[in-house]
mmCIF file with all atom_site columns, C-alpha atoms in Angstrom:
data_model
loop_
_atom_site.group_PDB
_atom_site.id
_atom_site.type_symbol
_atom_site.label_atom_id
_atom_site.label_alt_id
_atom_site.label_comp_id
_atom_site.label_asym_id
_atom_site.label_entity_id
_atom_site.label_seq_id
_atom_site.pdbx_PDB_ins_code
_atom_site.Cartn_x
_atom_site.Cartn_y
_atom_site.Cartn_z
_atom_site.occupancy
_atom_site.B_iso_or_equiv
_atom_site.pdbx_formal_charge
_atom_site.auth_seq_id
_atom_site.auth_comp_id
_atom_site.auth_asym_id
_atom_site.auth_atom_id
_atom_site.pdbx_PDB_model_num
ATOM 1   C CA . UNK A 1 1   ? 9.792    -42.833 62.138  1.00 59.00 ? 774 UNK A CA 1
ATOM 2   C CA . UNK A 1 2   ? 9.337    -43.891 58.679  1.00 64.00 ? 775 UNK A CA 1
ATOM 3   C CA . UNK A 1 3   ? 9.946    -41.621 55.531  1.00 70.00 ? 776 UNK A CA 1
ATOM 4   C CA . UNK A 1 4   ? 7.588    -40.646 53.081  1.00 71.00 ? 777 UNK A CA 1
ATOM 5   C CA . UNK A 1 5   ? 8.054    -40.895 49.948  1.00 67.00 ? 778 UNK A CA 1
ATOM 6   C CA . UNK A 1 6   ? 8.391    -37.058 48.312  1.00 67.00 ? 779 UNK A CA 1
ATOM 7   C CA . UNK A 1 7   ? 5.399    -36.026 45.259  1.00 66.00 ? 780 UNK A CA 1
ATOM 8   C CA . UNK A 1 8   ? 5.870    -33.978 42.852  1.00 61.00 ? 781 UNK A CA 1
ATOM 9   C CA . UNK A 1 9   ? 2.763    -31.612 42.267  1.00 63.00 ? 782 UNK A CA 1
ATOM 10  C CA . UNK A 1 10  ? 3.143    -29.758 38.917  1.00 60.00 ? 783 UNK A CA 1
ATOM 11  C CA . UNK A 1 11  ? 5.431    -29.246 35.448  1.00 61.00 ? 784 UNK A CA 1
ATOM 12  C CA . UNK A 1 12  ? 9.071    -29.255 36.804  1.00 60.00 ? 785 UNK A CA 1
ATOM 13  C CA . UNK A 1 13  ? 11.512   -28.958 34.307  1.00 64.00 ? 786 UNK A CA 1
ATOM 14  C CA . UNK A 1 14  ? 14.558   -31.168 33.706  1.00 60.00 ? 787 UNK A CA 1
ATOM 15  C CA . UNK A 1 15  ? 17.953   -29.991 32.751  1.00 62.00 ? 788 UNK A CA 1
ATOM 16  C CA . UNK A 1 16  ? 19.038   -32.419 30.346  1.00 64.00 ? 789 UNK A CA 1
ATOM 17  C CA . UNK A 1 17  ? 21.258   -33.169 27.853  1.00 69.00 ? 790 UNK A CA 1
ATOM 18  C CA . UNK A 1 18  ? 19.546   -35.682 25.533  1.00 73.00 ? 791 UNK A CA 1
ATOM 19  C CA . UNK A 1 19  ? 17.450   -34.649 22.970  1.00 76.00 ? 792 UNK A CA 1
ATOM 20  C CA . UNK A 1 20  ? 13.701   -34.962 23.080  1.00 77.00 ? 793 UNK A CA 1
ATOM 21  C CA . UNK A 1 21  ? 12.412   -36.776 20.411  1.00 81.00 ? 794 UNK A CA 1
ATOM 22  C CA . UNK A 1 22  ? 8.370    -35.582 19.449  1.00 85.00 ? 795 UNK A CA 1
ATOM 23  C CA . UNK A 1 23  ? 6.735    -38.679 17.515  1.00 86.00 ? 796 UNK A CA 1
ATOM 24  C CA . UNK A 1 24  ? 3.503    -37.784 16.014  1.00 87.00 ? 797 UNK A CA 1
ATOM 25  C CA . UNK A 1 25  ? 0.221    -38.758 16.691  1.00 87.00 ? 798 UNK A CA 1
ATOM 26  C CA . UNK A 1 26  ? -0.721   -41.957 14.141  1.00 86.00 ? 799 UNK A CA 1
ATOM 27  C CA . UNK A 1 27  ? -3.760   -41.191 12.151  1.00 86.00 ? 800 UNK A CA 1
ATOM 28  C CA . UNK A 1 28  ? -7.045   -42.742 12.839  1.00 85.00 ? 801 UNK A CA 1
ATOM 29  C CA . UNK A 1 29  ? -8.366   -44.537 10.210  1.00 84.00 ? 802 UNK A CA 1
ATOM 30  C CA . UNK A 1 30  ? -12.231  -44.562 9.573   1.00 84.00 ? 803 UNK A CA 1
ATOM 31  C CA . UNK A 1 31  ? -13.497  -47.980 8.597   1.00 84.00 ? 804 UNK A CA 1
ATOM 32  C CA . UNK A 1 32  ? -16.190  -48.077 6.269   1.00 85.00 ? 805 UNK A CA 1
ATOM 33  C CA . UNK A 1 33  ? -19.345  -49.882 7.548   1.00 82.00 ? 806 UNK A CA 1
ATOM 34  C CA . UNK A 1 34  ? -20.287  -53.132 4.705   1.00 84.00 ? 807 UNK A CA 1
ATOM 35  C CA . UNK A 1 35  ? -23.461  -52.016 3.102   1.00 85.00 ? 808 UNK A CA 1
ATOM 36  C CA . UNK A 1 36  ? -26.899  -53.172 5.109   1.00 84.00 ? 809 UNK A CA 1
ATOM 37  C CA . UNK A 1 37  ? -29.716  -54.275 2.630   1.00 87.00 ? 810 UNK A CA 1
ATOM 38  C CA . UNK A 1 38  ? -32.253  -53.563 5.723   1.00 81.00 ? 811 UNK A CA 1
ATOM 39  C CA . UNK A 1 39  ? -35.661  -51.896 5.496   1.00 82.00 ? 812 UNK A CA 1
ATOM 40  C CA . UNK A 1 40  ? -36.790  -51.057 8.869   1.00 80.00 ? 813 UNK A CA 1
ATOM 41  C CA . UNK A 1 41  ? -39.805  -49.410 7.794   1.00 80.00 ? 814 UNK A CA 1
ATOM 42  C CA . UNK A 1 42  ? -41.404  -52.494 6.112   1.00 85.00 ? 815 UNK A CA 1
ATOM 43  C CA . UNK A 1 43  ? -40.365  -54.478 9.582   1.00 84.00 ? 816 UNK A CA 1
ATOM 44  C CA . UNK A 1 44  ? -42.379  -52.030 11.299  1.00 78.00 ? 817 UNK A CA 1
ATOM 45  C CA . UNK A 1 45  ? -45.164  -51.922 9.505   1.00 79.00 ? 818 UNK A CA 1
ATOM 46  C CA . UNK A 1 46  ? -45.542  -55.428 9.864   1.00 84.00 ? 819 UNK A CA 1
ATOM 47  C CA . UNK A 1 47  ? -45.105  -56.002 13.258  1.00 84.00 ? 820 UNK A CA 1
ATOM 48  C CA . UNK A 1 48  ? -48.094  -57.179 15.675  1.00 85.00 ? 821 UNK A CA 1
ATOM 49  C CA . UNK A 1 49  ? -48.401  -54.315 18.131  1.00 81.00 ? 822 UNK A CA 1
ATOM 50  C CA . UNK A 1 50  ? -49.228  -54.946 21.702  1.00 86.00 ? 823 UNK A CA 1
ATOM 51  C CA . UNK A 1 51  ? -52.502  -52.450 22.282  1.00 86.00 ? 824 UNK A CA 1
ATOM 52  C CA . UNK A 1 52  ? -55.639  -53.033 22.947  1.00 87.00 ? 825 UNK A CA 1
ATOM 53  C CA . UNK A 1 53  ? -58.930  -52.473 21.064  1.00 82.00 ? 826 UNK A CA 1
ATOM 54  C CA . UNK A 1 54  ? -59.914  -49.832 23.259  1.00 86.00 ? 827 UNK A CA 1
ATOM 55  C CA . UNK A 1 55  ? -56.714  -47.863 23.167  1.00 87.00 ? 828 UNK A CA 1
ATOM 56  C CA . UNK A 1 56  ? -56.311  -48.309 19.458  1.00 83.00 ? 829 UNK A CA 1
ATOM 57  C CA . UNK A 1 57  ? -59.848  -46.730 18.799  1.00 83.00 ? 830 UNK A CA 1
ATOM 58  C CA . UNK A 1 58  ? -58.798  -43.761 21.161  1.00 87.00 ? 831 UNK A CA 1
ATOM 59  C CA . UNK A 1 59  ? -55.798  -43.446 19.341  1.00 88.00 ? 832 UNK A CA 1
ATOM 60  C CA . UNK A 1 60  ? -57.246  -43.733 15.840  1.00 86.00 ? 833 UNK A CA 1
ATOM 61  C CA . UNK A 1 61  ? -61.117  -42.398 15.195  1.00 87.00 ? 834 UNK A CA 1
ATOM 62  C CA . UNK A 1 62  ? -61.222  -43.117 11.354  1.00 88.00 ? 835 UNK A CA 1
ATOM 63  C CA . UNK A 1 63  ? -60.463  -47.075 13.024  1.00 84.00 ? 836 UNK A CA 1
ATOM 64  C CA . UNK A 1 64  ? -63.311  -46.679 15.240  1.00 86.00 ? 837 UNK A CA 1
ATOM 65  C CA . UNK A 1 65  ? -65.761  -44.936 12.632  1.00 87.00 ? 838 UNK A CA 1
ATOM 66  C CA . UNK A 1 66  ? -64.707  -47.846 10.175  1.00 86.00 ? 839 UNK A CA 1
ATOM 67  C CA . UNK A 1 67  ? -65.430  -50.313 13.292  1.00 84.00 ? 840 UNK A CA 1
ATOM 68  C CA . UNK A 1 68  ? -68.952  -48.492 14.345  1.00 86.00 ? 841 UNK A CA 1
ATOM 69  C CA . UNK A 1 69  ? -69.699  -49.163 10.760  1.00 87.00 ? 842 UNK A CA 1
ATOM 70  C CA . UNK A 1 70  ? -68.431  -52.884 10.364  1.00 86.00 ? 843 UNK A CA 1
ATOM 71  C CA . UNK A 1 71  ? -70.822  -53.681 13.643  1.00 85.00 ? 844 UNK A CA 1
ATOM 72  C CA . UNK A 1 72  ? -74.006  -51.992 12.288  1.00 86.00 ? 845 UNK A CA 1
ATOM 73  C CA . UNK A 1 73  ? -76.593  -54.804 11.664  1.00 84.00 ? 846 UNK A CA 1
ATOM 74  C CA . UNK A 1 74  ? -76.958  -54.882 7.624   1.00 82.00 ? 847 UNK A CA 1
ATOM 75  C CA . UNK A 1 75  ? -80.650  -53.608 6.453   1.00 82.00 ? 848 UNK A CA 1
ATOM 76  C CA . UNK A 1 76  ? -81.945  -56.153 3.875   1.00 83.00 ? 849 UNK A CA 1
ATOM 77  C CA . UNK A 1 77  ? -84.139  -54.480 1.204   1.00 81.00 ? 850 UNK A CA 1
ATOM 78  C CA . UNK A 1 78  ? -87.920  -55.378 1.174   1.00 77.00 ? 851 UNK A CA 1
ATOM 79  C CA . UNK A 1 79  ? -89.016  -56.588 -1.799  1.00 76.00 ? 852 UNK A CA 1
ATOM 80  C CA . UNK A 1 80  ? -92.260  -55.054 -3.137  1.00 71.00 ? 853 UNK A CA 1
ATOM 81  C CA . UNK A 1 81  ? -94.865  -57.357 -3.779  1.00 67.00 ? 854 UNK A CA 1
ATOM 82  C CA . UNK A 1 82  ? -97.427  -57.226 -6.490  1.00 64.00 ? 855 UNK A CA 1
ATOM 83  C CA . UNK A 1 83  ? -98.759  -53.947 -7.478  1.00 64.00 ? 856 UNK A CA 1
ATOM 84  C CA . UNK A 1 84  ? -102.170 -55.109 -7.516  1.00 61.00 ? 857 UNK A CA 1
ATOM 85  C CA . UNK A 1 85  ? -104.904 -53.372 -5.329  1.00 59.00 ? 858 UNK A CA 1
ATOM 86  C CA . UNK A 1 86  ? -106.624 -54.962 -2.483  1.00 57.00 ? 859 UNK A CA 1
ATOM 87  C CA . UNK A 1 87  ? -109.908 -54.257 -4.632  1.00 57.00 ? 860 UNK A CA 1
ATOM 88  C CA . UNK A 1 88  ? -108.325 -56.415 -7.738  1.00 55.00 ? 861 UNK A CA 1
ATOM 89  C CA . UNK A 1 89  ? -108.049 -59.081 -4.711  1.00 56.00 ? 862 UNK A CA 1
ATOM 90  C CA . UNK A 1 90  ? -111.318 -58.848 -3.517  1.00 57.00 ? 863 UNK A CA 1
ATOM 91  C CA . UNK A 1 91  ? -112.689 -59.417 -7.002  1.00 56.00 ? 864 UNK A CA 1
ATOM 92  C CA . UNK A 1 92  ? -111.134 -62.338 -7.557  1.00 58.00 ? 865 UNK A CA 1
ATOM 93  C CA . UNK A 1 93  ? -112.105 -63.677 -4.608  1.00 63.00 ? 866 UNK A CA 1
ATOM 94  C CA . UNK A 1 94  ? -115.578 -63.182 -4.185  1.00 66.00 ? 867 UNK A CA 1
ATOM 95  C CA . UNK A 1 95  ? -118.233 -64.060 -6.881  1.00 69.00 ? 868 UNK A CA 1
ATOM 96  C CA . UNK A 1 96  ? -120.877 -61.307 -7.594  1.00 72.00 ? 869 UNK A CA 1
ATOM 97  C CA . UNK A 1 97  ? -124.094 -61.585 -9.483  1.00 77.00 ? 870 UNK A CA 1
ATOM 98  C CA . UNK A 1 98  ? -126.022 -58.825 -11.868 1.00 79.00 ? 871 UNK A CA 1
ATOM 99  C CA . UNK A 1 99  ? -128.181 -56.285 -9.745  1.00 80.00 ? 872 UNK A CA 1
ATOM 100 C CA . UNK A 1 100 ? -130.966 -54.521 -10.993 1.00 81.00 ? 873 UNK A CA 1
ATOM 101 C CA . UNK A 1 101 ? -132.679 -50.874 -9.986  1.00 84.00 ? 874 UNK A CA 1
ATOM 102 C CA . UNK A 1 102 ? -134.964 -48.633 -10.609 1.00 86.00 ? 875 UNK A CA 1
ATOM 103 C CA . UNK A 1 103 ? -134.200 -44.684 -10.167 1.00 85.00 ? 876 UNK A CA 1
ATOM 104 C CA . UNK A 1 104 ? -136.663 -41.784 -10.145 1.00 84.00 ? 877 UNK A CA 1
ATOM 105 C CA . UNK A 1 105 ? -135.431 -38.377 -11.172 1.00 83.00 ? 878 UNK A CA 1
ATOM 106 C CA . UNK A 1 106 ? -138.193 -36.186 -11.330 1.00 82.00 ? 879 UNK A CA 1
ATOM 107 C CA . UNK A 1 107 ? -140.950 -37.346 -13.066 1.00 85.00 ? 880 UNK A CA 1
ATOM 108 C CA . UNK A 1 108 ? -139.091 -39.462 -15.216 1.00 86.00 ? 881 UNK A CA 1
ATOM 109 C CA . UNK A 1 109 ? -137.646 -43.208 -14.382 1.00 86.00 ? 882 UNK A CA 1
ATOM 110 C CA . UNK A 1 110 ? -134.557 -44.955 -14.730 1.00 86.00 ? 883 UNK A CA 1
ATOM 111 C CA . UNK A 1 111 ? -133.441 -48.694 -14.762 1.00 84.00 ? 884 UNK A CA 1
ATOM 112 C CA . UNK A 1 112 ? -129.797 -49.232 -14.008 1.00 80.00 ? 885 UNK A CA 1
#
């Protein structure tokens, strides 16, 4: 039968005559990160995001207020024409001659 080998299972302490020498832990040292001339906020800002119309007007409703209003068909102002009556018209389109009558009023008469 073979042997097996014997473990040790906890602190056992060890009569000896050397000395035990401590060394101390070396100090980390922190290394200072080179300065980053990065803004992240202007990368953002100008990258193309992947969203759709729809989901973008959900998202935003001053976007789809200012989008309601870009689509509107534009109303073109009617000019006024000329301030002249139709009766102004009609007199310069239709040639009139004198007319002459007689009124009664009473006993007396009248020629318009």
């Amino acid at each position: 039968m073979p042997k097996q080998p014997i473990q040790a299972t906890g602190n056992m302490e060890v009569d000896s005559d050397l000395p035990i020498e401590i060394k101390p832990k070396p100090t980390r040292r922190k290394t200072k990160a080179p300065p980053i001339r990065y803004d992240i906020v202007s990368d953002v800002m100008n990258q193309k995001a992947d969203i759709s119309v729809g989901e973008l007007i959900v998202a935003a409703p001053t976007l789809r207020r200012s989008l309601a209003n870009a689509c509107k068909p534009k109303r073109i102002p009617v000019t006024e024409t000329s301030k002249e009556t139709m009766a102004v018209i009609e007199e310069d389109d239709i040639n009139t001659t004198a007319v002459y009558s007689k009124i009664n009023i009473g006993d007396k008469t009248q020629t318009l």
